Amino acid sequence: MKLHPDQPLDLREVLADLEHYRPRRKGWAWRRHVPDQRVGPFVYRDTSAPLKNSVPLPAAGYFGGIDPQGDWVITTEIASGRFEDDLRRMRMAAWHGADHLMVIRTTGQSHVDGLLEGTPEGIGGVPVTRKQIRATRKTLDAVEDEVGRPINFHSYVSGLAGPEMAVLFAEEGVNGAHQDPQYNLLYRDINLHRSFVDAAEAKRVLADGGILQLDGAHNANATAKEAWKVTPELLVQHALNTAYSRAAGLPDALIALSTVPPTAPPAPKLRLDLPYAVALRELFAGVRFRAQQNTRYMEADTLEASVTHVLDTLISRLTSADIQSTITPDEGRNIPWHYNNIAGVNTARQTLLGLDGLEELVGLKRDAAFRAQVREVKERAVLFLEEILEQGYESAVAAGQFVDSGHYPERHGDGIVRDPAGGDGAGTVIERAPGYGAPVCSHFGDNVYGRGGEKPCAAYGGCTLCDPAKIVYIDELDPEDNVDRRLEQPLAERAAGLLRPEVEKHGDGIVCVTLFVPADPRTAEAAALELARHMGLAAPEVISRRVLHPAEGSVFEVKGVLDLALRAALLPGEERRELLPEAEIEAFARARDLRVVAATVGEDEHSVGIREILDIKHGGIEKYGFCCRYLGTSVPVERLLEAAAEEDACAVLLSTIVTHAGIHEQHMRRLDALARERGVRERLLLVAGGTQVTDAEARACGMDAGFGRGTTGREVASFLVGRLRDR
């Protein structure tokens, strides 16, 4: 399957022949650090190889469109409920620099004691099945070719079916997985003994499959009442899972600690979080670190969340990480939306690029005060672990010593209590019989096969890990709840050229509007909802509110459904100007000694944009032979026409950035009117430009053309030559 940048993902092609699909690569892939890499005008210290296709950060246009890629893997977590929509989102995320794509499972899959099959719709995530994995991995194979970088696919080996999921992942080329028996026990109430027995088997399979394991300790932070007090326990949970993973055969290179800075502003975040981050990395040197971003203190405000996540990423760079995980800024209010996955990825990559080479500039203090804080975190963790060793892990769990809101050794008695003999799956652990033979080669513990040193599965003709032909592929189980049924309407609408807005799922019609209402909060919110209804939005709902002043007003984000489909072929579009060849532009301009006058008009001091259009060093129109006279900023409109007469110019370029109260339109109309009064309008080409200027708007104001944000000197030169030549 081959993707084309100008064509959407063909879901029918993705789903075709999945029973014969085999992953073309297995195991985790890291980025390759390129020291002192030159990208455009800069030399970077902390970057990796560039992408073949990507979408640069918004400000990249000022630096030649560069898109340097950081040296850490970047994660985004996706949870639409429909895997076919996840695939499109994954492709978008990869173009923005994500190379660790994590799929959240549907609610309740942790408690299913076996594998799911087919493609039913999920809630809060997708049902992870063989068909879903194959469709995803097949798509990511093509995305890897499109962007030119390996893409790691990730899901969860936890819950009652941990070993079965691990084998499935190893068979199907999943690259990363969460596996932590404490997660099962504490947060899913799965039986303690079942969790640890299953974990040993699952971890062995992950090790043999080269699958990177993430632990689940960060969930203590997300669950704790006062997260900054749970840091000793976080270290203990990391230690327990790391030790158990090593015992099961996982090498340190495949063990990644999922660590998260515990707090968020208005708490003094760096002062609280940095000692913990340093202690963690010192205690667990040698393993990998997946730096998570804070979710415990997220509300509905996406800007607030993004700022917190910038600080989280700063902590990562001040210490160390191998993976920078990202959280969508809207996770605190809804299932993450398409564009917020991308926003989260861009928050991380923008921050990391801005911090490039930070260790050359600053370092953490090593004075007594800071080191004492680091040591205190370690001491509390060691005491916590000693108490568990003294009384036993089962007793600690039964006593509710995990996720207690006290700062250990302080206890508040409000931790998570689990009965070691209870929980889901209680009583299902069976003692292994003598002579047990494992059904696959990857196995923890005694196995009757392979004792002579041969491959274990050789005794029975091969296993599914060694011979994919032995895998039994099940397509669908439910004739109604499946991907083919869900795609009927979207594919029919696409074939008809229909477009609908969406944020979660194809054509869901959800839109979001931002409104400021100048009233008290209660009145303002009621008004915001009513205004949304008058806009034609069905089921409006306030998803974010911020009081700017209790009497002066509040700002709201309101989502609703716009049940409207448009035909793409009938949409009005601004006519695109065909650019003349550069040699043709230059030959015409130099032969005629073409002169141009330009200025930023009104009371406007902006000059960067107009200089880039004019100056030869920026690729401006001077390079083609135009003689340019730049009058400066805050120039009266009249002065432009006077200078045009002095220079015998053929064109006037008017730059107008300030648009308050339509002042830019007034300037354009004034220039046109004065040119007509002085009898020079037919001789002069009048061209306006600015960040808010459009061609249609400029023409309506009497200009010959208008150019907006992102315009190049070649575009302006091509227009001038084309129009002059037509005369």
XYZ file of C-alpha atoms in Angstrom:
727
model
C 0.000 0.000 0.000
C 1.402 3.402 -0.991
C 0.215 6.746 0.321
C 0.218 10.003 -1.623
C 0.410 13.314 0.265
C -2.405 14.838 -1.791
C -4.798 11.916 -1.283
C -6.704 10.776 1.823
C -6.155 7.352 3.323
C -8.020 4.673 1.356
C -9.695 2.670 4.111
C -10.929 0.008 1.710
C -7.353 -0.636 0.660
C -6.327 -0.780 4.315
C -8.951 -3.448 5.042
C -8.236 -5.516 1.942
C -6.511 -8.891 2.365
C -5.755 -8.449 6.075
C -5.855 -12.215 6.587
C -2.571 -12.402 4.673
C -0.906 -9.294 6.128
C 2.373 -9.788 7.987
C 4.239 -7.000 9.804
C 7.342 -6.012 7.867
C 9.271 -5.179 11.040
C 9.082 -6.001 14.727
C 10.607 -4.459 17.822
C 10.974 -0.899 19.064
C 12.742 1.790 17.016
C 14.555 4.790 18.498
C 15.453 8.006 16.722
C 19.054 8.409 15.622
C 20.730 11.429 17.193
C 22.632 13.617 14.720
C 25.142 15.795 16.621
C 25.695 19.392 15.517
C 23.232 19.077 12.668
C 22.772 22.084 10.403
C 19.158 22.740 9.468
C 18.606 25.944 7.531
C 20.487 28.793 9.217
C 20.992 26.981 12.552
C 23.156 24.232 14.047
C 21.268 21.992 16.469
C 22.658 19.961 19.359
C 19.676 17.722 20.147
C 18.104 16.636 16.868
C 17.639 13.519 14.773
C 17.375 12.814 11.058
C 14.801 14.952 9.190
C 11.491 13.683 7.851
C 10.748 13.192 4.176
C 7.274 14.720 4.525
C 6.055 16.819 7.433
C 4.147 19.902 8.523
C 6.559 22.419 10.110
C 5.722 24.540 13.129
C 3.754 27.698 12.268
C 6.728 30.048 12.677
C 8.948 27.936 10.399
C 8.126 30.170 7.437
C 10.341 32.875 8.928
C 13.320 30.487 8.845
C 13.019 29.027 5.367
C 10.357 26.447 6.199
C 12.732 24.295 8.258
C 11.376 21.393 10.299
C 14.131 19.991 12.545
C 13.215 16.846 14.460
C 14.186 16.436 18.104
C 16.238 13.492 19.338
C 13.525 11.989 21.567
C 10.616 9.834 20.491
C 7.307 11.743 20.818
C 4.105 10.015 21.928
C 0.483 10.790 21.273
C -2.419 8.824 22.753
C -5.476 8.231 20.563
C -8.915 7.146 21.709
C -11.744 7.830 19.273
C -13.628 4.548 19.716
C -13.362 3.743 16.006
C -10.002 2.472 14.840
C -10.662 3.547 11.249
C -10.739 7.159 12.443
C -7.651 6.566 14.565
C -5.736 5.642 11.417
C -6.351 9.038 9.837
C -5.371 10.739 13.069
C -2.178 8.683 13.278
C -1.176 9.795 9.815
C -1.709 13.431 10.773
C 0.284 12.990 13.989
C 3.196 11.379 12.133
C 3.387 14.380 9.789
C 3.765 16.573 12.882
C 6.588 14.521 14.368
C 4.939 11.822 16.499
C 6.555 8.388 16.219
C 5.011 6.598 19.203
C 1.302 6.117 18.562
C -0.542 4.735 21.544
C -4.048 3.310 21.226
C -6.248 3.444 24.319
C -8.383 0.339 24.824
C -12.138 0.384 25.088
C -13.650 0.640 28.554
C -13.814 -2.760 30.229
C -11.389 -4.688 28.025
C -9.138 -5.144 31.071
C -11.811 -7.407 32.543
C -12.293 -9.626 29.494
C -10.540 -12.942 30.171
C -9.543 -13.606 26.578
C -9.070 -11.943 23.212
C -11.667 -9.865 21.406
C -12.094 -10.282 17.662
C -13.488 -8.230 14.817
C -13.945 -4.468 14.824
C -16.748 -3.493 17.229
C -17.006 0.162 18.236
C -15.456 1.083 21.557
C -16.166 3.544 24.348
C -13.330 5.812 25.439
C -10.979 3.782 23.261
C -11.002 0.980 20.719
C -11.395 -2.772 21.198
C -7.873 -4.053 20.600
C -8.205 -7.049 18.281
C -6.098 -8.862 15.723
C -7.947 -7.237 12.821
C -7.612 -3.785 14.363
C -3.891 -4.321 14.965
C -3.263 -5.567 11.437
C -5.131 -2.673 9.871
C -3.179 -0.250 12.045
C 0.224 -1.798 11.468
C -0.451 -2.029 7.723
C -1.331 1.667 7.674
C 1.731 2.589 9.706
C 3.959 0.665 7.296
C 2.746 3.042 4.588
C 3.013 6.095 6.870
C 6.614 5.147 7.647
C 7.365 5.286 3.932
C 5.506 8.579 3.590
C 7.337 10.417 6.385
C 10.617 8.512 6.196
C 10.833 7.362 9.814
C 9.874 4.221 11.801
C 6.579 4.585 13.664
C 6.107 2.695 16.934
C 2.638 1.261 17.575
C 1.644 0.727 21.206
C -1.181 -0.672 23.307
C -1.769 -2.442 26.632
C -0.711 -5.856 27.976
C -2.677 -5.647 31.181
C -5.949 -6.978 32.485
C -7.084 -10.559 32.717
C -5.789 -11.520 29.274
C -2.239 -10.192 29.690
C -0.303 -13.215 28.359
C -2.730 -13.677 25.476
C -2.411 -9.992 24.555
C 1.383 -10.222 24.755
C 1.456 -13.153 22.330
C -0.957 -11.323 20.020
C 1.276 -8.238 20.065
C 4.406 -10.278 19.379
C 2.687 -12.059 16.496
C 1.384 -8.862 14.904
C 4.331 -6.480 15.216
C 3.169 -4.194 18.032
C 6.241 -2.264 19.162
C 5.444 -1.042 22.669
C 3.109 -2.018 25.501
C 2.108 -1.148 29.033
C 2.659 -4.047 31.445
C 2.504 -3.627 35.199
C 0.775 -6.090 37.563
C 0.317 -3.311 40.119
C -1.856 -1.448 37.614
C -4.132 -4.502 37.378
C -4.322 -4.855 41.111
C -4.690 -1.272 42.289
C -6.627 0.420 39.493
C -8.591 -2.462 37.937
C -9.172 -4.644 41.044
C -7.841 -7.739 39.324
C -6.730 -10.467 41.708
C -3.217 -10.015 43.077
C -2.001 -13.547 42.400
C -3.519 -13.673 38.922
C -1.930 -10.313 38.075
C 1.599 -11.315 39.037
C 1.452 -14.818 37.551
C 0.168 -13.423 34.259
C 2.730 -10.610 34.335
C 5.696 -12.988 34.437
C 4.441 -14.781 31.339
C 3.578 -11.543 29.517
C 6.912 -9.888 30.292
C 8.813 -12.882 28.930
C 6.875 -12.644 25.672
C 7.566 -8.901 25.439
C 11.268 -9.522 26.006
C 11.527 -12.098 23.244
C 9.528 -9.887 20.888
C 11.730 -6.820 21.411
C 8.662 -4.905 22.623
C 9.360 -1.878 24.824
C 7.543 -2.130 28.155
C 6.111 0.908 29.922
C 5.055 0.579 33.535
C 1.980 2.071 35.172
C 3.354 3.901 38.188
C 2.205 7.261 36.837
C -1.376 6.220 37.625
C -0.648 6.783 41.320
C -0.020 10.409 40.491
C -3.226 10.654 38.469
C -5.255 9.042 41.274
C -3.788 10.635 44.401
C -5.687 13.376 46.198
C -2.493 15.396 46.679
C -0.154 14.181 43.982
C 2.984 15.925 45.235
C 2.839 13.712 48.349
C 2.840 10.422 46.447
C 6.398 10.708 45.091
C 7.914 8.128 47.506
C 5.323 5.599 46.388
C 5.978 6.382 42.726
C 9.609 5.379 43.216
C 8.569 2.195 45.019
C 6.108 1.204 42.307
C 8.766 1.818 39.655
C 11.203 -0.317 41.663
C 8.810 -3.232 42.138
C 7.859 -3.453 38.478
C 11.449 -3.000 37.319
C 12.716 -5.780 39.590
C 9.897 -8.089 38.550
C 10.495 -7.309 34.880
C 14.192 -8.117 35.176
C 13.363 -11.382 36.937
C 11.020 -12.308 34.090
C 13.765 -11.737 31.529
C 13.245 -8.181 30.279
C 16.550 -6.395 29.631
C 16.971 -2.823 30.865
C 16.922 -1.603 27.261
C 13.260 -2.676 27.025
C 12.181 -1.321 30.428
C 10.777 2.218 30.301
C 9.576 3.974 33.429
C 6.443 6.012 32.845
C 7.293 9.017 34.960
C 5.249 12.179 35.383
C 5.941 15.491 37.154
C 3.363 15.433 39.966
C 2.135 19.026 40.121
C 0.915 21.981 38.077
C 0.706 25.749 38.625
C -0.391 27.569 40.721
C 1.691 25.116 42.792
C 5.446 25.929 42.728
C 5.893 23.218 40.138
C 9.601 23.141 39.383
C 10.600 23.453 43.031
C 8.395 20.478 43.923
C 8.889 18.315 40.855
C 12.587 18.661 40.027
C 13.988 16.933 43.147
C 11.723 13.956 42.458
C 12.715 13.865 38.770
C 16.414 13.875 39.662
C 15.981 11.208 42.357
C 14.141 8.956 39.926
C 16.803 9.178 37.240
C 19.622 8.622 39.716
C 17.986 5.558 41.269
C 17.080 3.934 37.957
C 20.087 4.758 35.799
C 20.332 2.267 32.962
C 16.657 1.872 32.093
C 14.643 4.017 29.704
C 12.458 6.960 30.700
C 9.103 7.816 29.175
C 8.374 11.323 30.400
C 4.623 11.702 30.753
C 2.791 15.019 31.098
C 0.521 15.901 33.975
C -3.156 14.920 33.826
C -4.003 15.070 37.520
C -4.477 18.822 37.554
C -6.038 19.410 34.150
C -9.256 21.333 33.819
C -11.122 22.303 30.665
C -8.880 25.218 29.686
C -6.594 24.019 26.891
C -4.181 26.938 27.197
C -3.634 26.279 30.896
C -2.992 22.599 30.175
C -0.547 23.435 27.390
C 1.485 25.752 29.626
C 1.701 23.032 32.276
C 2.850 20.591 29.608
C 5.552 23.016 28.466
C 6.870 23.035 32.042
C 6.687 19.224 32.147
C 8.800 19.099 28.992
C 11.259 21.590 30.469
C 11.722 19.203 33.405
C 12.388 16.402 30.925
C 15.125 18.407 29.207
C 16.642 19.553 32.508
C 16.989 15.902 33.550
C 16.683 13.259 30.826
C 14.195 11.227 28.815
C 14.060 8.808 25.928
C 10.400 9.341 25.098
C 8.485 12.583 25.548
C 4.890 11.602 25.909
C 2.188 14.159 25.219
C -1.297 14.713 26.556
C -3.969 16.363 24.460
C -4.850 19.709 26.038
C -8.561 18.825 25.916
C -8.293 15.519 27.798
C -9.759 17.213 30.846
C -13.086 17.811 29.109
C -13.796 15.231 26.403
C -12.466 12.367 24.313
C -9.454 13.965 22.622
C -10.185 15.656 19.317
C -8.159 15.240 16.118
C -6.558 18.639 16.198
C -5.798 18.523 19.893
C -3.702 15.397 19.415
C -1.681 17.494 16.994
C -1.657 20.445 19.396
C -0.191 18.223 22.117
C 2.517 16.905 19.801
C 3.383 20.425 18.684
C 3.608 21.640 22.281
C 6.298 19.054 22.931
C 8.278 19.509 19.733
C 8.148 23.309 19.888
C 9.365 23.230 23.482
C 12.129 20.716 22.806
C 13.404 22.641 19.788
C 13.343 25.862 21.757
C 15.384 24.155 24.492
C 17.932 22.706 22.060
C 21.388 22.664 23.631
C 20.024 23.652 27.050
C 22.597 21.604 28.949
C 25.350 23.788 27.459
C 23.744 26.836 29.046
C 22.284 25.816 32.404
C 22.530 23.000 34.915
C 20.774 21.992 38.100
C 22.343 23.257 41.292
C 24.406 20.738 43.193
C 24.442 22.703 46.425
C 23.474 21.280 49.788
C 19.880 22.518 49.761
C 18.918 20.921 46.444
C 20.797 17.688 47.134
C 19.052 17.459 50.498
C 15.679 17.598 48.741
C 16.716 14.853 46.326
C 18.007 12.706 49.175
C 14.815 13.200 51.164
C 12.698 11.828 48.312
C 14.947 8.769 48.152
C 14.907 8.268 51.925
C 11.128 8.349 52.089
C 10.948 5.823 49.245
C 13.459 3.477 50.897
C 11.531 3.608 54.174
C 8.291 2.898 52.281
C 9.885 -0.124 50.602
C 11.358 -1.390 53.880
C 7.916 -1.305 55.482
C 6.477 -3.337 52.622
C 9.306 -5.866 52.889
C 8.777 -6.170 56.623
C 5.056 -6.854 56.515
C 4.783 -8.371 53.056
C 3.316 -7.036 49.833
C -0.065 -8.700 50.341
C -0.456 -7.132 53.766
C 0.501 -3.710 52.424
C -2.158 -3.991 49.723
C -4.774 -5.185 52.201
C -3.906 -2.301 54.535
C -4.419 0.324 51.829
C -0.864 1.587 51.905
C -0.820 2.478 48.210
C -2.128 5.821 46.912
C -2.567 7.116 50.449
C -2.736 10.916 50.487
C -0.225 11.205 53.299
C 3.379 12.134 52.553
C 5.107 8.957 53.677
C 5.762 8.099 56.486
C 2.622 10.102 57.204
C -0.550 8.080 56.569
C -4.102 9.395 56.138
C -5.790 6.006 55.887
C -7.437 6.787 52.535
C -5.367 4.588 50.225
C -6.663 1.960 47.806
C -7.571 -1.235 49.685
C -7.531 -4.568 47.850
C -8.247 -8.045 49.189
C -5.332 -10.261 48.060
C -7.727 -13.200 47.794
C -10.441 -11.217 46.022
C -10.860 -9.160 42.892
C -11.605 -10.112 39.322
C -10.025 -13.456 38.436
C -9.774 -14.657 42.032
C -9.320 -18.413 42.270
C -8.241 -18.816 38.643
C -4.530 -19.459 39.248
C -3.754 -23.145 38.729
C -0.520 -24.803 39.779
C 1.494 -25.831 36.753
C 1.502 -29.607 36.313
C 4.758 -31.539 35.873
C 5.522 -32.003 32.216
C 3.695 -28.833 31.137
C 4.410 -27.827 27.561
C 4.029 -24.172 26.543
C 2.085 -23.449 23.325
C 4.643 -20.858 22.139
C 8.405 -20.542 22.424
C 8.302 -17.412 24.594
C 7.499 -18.717 28.053
C 8.396 -17.979 31.679
C 9.188 -20.964 33.846
C 9.385 -24.697 33.318
C 8.615 -26.085 29.875
C 8.814 -29.728 28.863
C 9.793 -28.646 25.352
C 13.252 -27.427 24.426
C 15.113 -28.903 27.380
C 17.789 -30.223 25.083
C 18.625 -26.750 23.807
C 16.535 -26.928 20.649
C 13.798 -24.458 19.842
C 10.867 -25.438 22.106
C 8.245 -25.467 19.361
C 10.316 -27.776 17.156
C 8.833 -30.708 19.065
C 5.320 -29.959 17.835
C 5.868 -28.464 14.412
C 6.268 -24.776 15.210
C 4.308 -22.091 17.066
C 2.541 -18.923 15.955
C 5.494 -16.767 17.032
C 7.814 -18.682 14.722
C 5.396 -19.601 11.933
C 2.756 -16.918 11.216
C 0.940 -19.345 8.909
C -0.324 -21.094 12.038
C -2.184 -17.969 13.213
C -5.954 -18.347 12.957
C -7.352 -15.060 11.630
C -10.934 -14.228 12.589
C -12.463 -11.426 10.550
C -15.741 -10.371 12.196
C -18.078 -11.836 14.793
C -20.880 -9.268 14.771
C -22.675 -8.691 11.444
C -23.810 -5.202 12.517
C -21.182 -3.783 14.877
C -18.191 -3.723 12.564
C -16.064 -1.398 10.466
C -17.777 -2.230 7.167
C -21.153 -1.109 8.500
C -19.672 2.059 9.983
C -17.955 2.971 6.722
C -21.052 2.740 4.547
C -22.187 6.341 5.053
C -18.732 8.002 5.266
C -17.499 6.333 2.086
C -20.741 7.082 0.249
C -20.485 10.752 1.254
C -16.839 10.879 0.242
C -17.684 9.384 -3.150
C -20.365 12.054 -3.566
C -17.861 14.791 -2.706
C -19.607 15.770 0.531
C -17.775 17.414 3.419
C -18.787 17.660 7.076
C -16.856 19.099 10.004
C -15.528 16.608 12.544
C -13.415 16.379 15.676
C -13.638 12.765 16.887
C -15.162 10.558 14.212
C -15.744 10.856 10.495
C -18.455 13.412 9.782
C -19.586 13.782 13.404
C -20.511 17.415 12.686
C -19.082 18.691 15.972
C -17.839 22.280 15.925
C -16.585 24.542 18.688
C -17.140 28.284 18.977
C -15.587 30.768 21.384
C -17.780 33.518 22.821
C -17.184 36.335 25.261
C -20.371 37.508 26.950
C -20.302 40.735 29.036
C -22.449 39.648 31.983
C -22.228 37.837 35.309
C -21.106 34.184 34.938
C -24.549 32.591 35.255
C -26.237 34.952 32.816
C -23.289 34.840 30.447
C -23.324 31.044 30.252
C -27.033 30.915 29.547
C -26.538 33.530 26.840
C -23.625 31.627 25.312
C -25.746 28.492 24.954
C -28.645 30.424 23.474
C -26.362 32.193 21.013
C -24.998 28.812 19.909
C -28.557 27.609 19.264
C -29.216 30.691 17.151
C -26.084 29.828 15.151
C -27.793 26.592 14.207
C -25.824 24.296 16.505
C -27.711 21.303 17.863
C -27.081 20.036 21.399
C -24.846 22.950 22.429
C -22.698 22.335 25.486
C -20.261 24.562 27.345
C -16.960 22.689 27.503
C -14.788 25.460 28.922
C -15.565 28.556 30.926
C -13.324 31.238 32.344
C -14.470 34.210 34.378
C -12.593 37.334 33.331
C -14.388 39.424 35.927
C -17.476 38.559 38.007
C -19.343 41.575 36.655
C -17.620 42.383 33.366
C -17.913 39.045 31.623
C -16.775 35.493 30.912
C -15.423 33.618 27.916
C -16.821 30.244 26.878
C -16.048 27.479 24.452
C -19.272 25.898 23.270
C -19.453 22.725 21.231
C -22.441 21.655 19.195
C -23.435 19.693 16.137
C -23.641 21.391 12.757
C -25.712 18.939 10.732
C -24.684 20.187 7.328
C -22.855 18.595 4.415
C -21.318 20.656 1.609
C -20.364 19.563 -1.883
C -16.682 20.252 -2.316
C -17.064 20.808 -6.056
C -19.478 23.695 -5.484
C -17.369 25.581 -2.964
C -16.238 29.045 -4.057
C -12.494 29.332 -4.116
C -10.049 32.151 -4.527
C -8.464 31.900 -7.941
C -4.832 30.908 -7.667
C -2.408 32.912 -9.711
C -0.106 30.898 -11.913
C 3.466 31.999 -11.315
C 5.601 32.995 -14.263
C 9.018 31.338 -14.622
C 11.669 33.308 -12.745
C 13.795 33.772 -15.857
C 10.816 35.247 -17.673
C 10.095 37.667 -14.807
C 13.696 38.846 -14.681
C 14.045 39.260 -18.449
C 10.947 41.480 -18.601
C 11.835 43.608 -15.555
C 15.495 44.264 -16.370
C 14.779 45.173 -19.973
C 12.372 47.922 -18.895
C 14.018 49.373 -15.764
C 10.806 48.857 -13.780
C 10.492 51.034 -10.693
C 8.344 50.460 -7.612
C 7.645 52.524 -4.502
C 6.562 50.902 -1.253
C 5.731 51.802 2.336
C 3.855 50.777 5.444
C 1.074 53.339 5.663
C -0.843 55.058 8.428
C 0.434 54.955 12.000
C 1.901 51.495 11.529
C 5.516 50.655 12.411
C 5.600 47.104 10.987
C 8.310 46.656 8.377
C 9.442 43.006 8.320
C 6.908 41.740 5.800
C 7.303 44.478 3.206
C 11.099 44.249 3.391
C 10.922 40.519 2.666
C 8.840 41.305 -0.422
C 11.358 43.918 -1.594
C 14.858 42.972 -0.460
C 17.088 40.836 -2.615
C 18.516 39.014 0.412
C 15.032 37.689 1.217
C 14.284 36.669 -2.348
C 12.320 39.869 -2.886
C 11.443 41.543 -6.154
C 14.834 43.302 -6.323
C 16.403 40.011 -7.395
C 14.400 40.144 -10.622
C 15.642 43.612 -11.565
C 12.955 45.840 -10.036
C 14.281 49.130 -8.693
C 12.600 49.566 -5.307
C 12.280 52.730 -3.262
C 11.154 51.944 0.284
C 9.727 54.963 2.107
C 9.618 53.395 5.581
C 6.806 53.004 8.111
C 3.921 55.229 9.203
C 3.937 56.898 5.781
C 0.932 58.992 4.658
C -0.875 57.567 1.651
C -0.311 60.830 -0.230
C 3.456 60.437 0.072
C 3.311 57.124 -1.811
C 1.814 58.831 -4.866
C 4.280 61.711 -4.660
C 7.194 59.252 -4.633
C 5.649 57.310 -7.515
C 5.649 60.494 -9.591
C 9.246 61.295 -8.601
C 10.453 57.820 -9.576
C 8.205 57.381 -12.605
C 7.146 54.146 -10.926
C 4.926 51.542 -12.507
C 3.541 50.230 -9.220
C 2.803 51.230 -5.642
C 3.059 48.586 -2.900
C 1.068 49.451 0.204
C 1.689 47.441 3.385
C -0.989 47.591 6.073
C -0.785 45.354 9.128
C -2.985 47.158 11.650
C -6.642 46.330 10.904
C -8.433 47.791 13.928
C -11.793 49.322 12.987
C -11.143 48.510 9.332
C -8.337 51.049 9.067
C -6.532 48.893 6.476
C -9.557 49.113 4.171
C -9.638 52.884 4.620
C -5.992 53.122 3.550
C -6.615 51.072 0.401
C -9.683 53.080 -0.584
C -7.830 56.338 0.104
C -4.938 55.312 -2.166
C -7.313 54.388 -4.992
C -9.305 57.627 -4.627
C -6.193 59.844 -4.592
C -4.758 58.095 -7.638
C -7.979 58.756 -9.513
C -8.061 62.417 -8.396
C -4.510 62.910 -9.693
C -5.198 61.135 -12.954
C -2.588 58.407 -12.474
C -4.805 55.438 -11.626
C -4.716 53.920 -15.090
C -0.930 54.154 -15.224
C -0.147 52.746 -11.777
C -0.597 49.236 -10.439
C -1.799 49.460 -6.840
C -0.977 46.417 -4.719
C -1.792 45.965 -1.024
C -0.342 43.430 1.377
C -0.610 42.472 5.022
C -1.300 39.582 7.354
C -5.071 40.157 7.236
C -5.333 41.268 3.606
C -7.065 39.059 1.037
C -7.100 39.478 -2.712
C -10.887 39.785 -2.813
C -10.922 42.397 -0.068
C -8.169 44.438 -1.723
C -9.916 44.413 -5.093
C -13.147 45.511 -3.424
C -11.218 48.478 -2.021
C -9.914 49.529 -5.445
C -6.577 47.729 -5.522
C -5.342 45.702 -8.469
C -4.382 42.847 -6.156
C -3.995 41.903 -2.510
C -1.491 39.547 -0.905
C -1.775 38.009 2.555
C 0.322 36.089 5.053
C 3.028 33.894 3.562
C 3.360 35.779 0.279
C 6.751 35.646 -1.435
C 8.553 38.194 -3.562
C 8.230 35.924 -6.562
C 4.424 35.967 -6.293
C 4.339 39.772 -6.289
C 6.892 40.028 -9.099
C 4.979 37.489 -11.178
C 1.762 39.473 -10.767
C 3.417 42.789 -11.678
C 5.088 41.411 -14.796
C 1.976 39.557 -15.879
C -0.233 42.628 -15.582
C 2.306 44.992 -17.183
C 2.852 42.583 -20.042
C -0.892 42.409 -20.681
C -0.948 46.188 -21.075
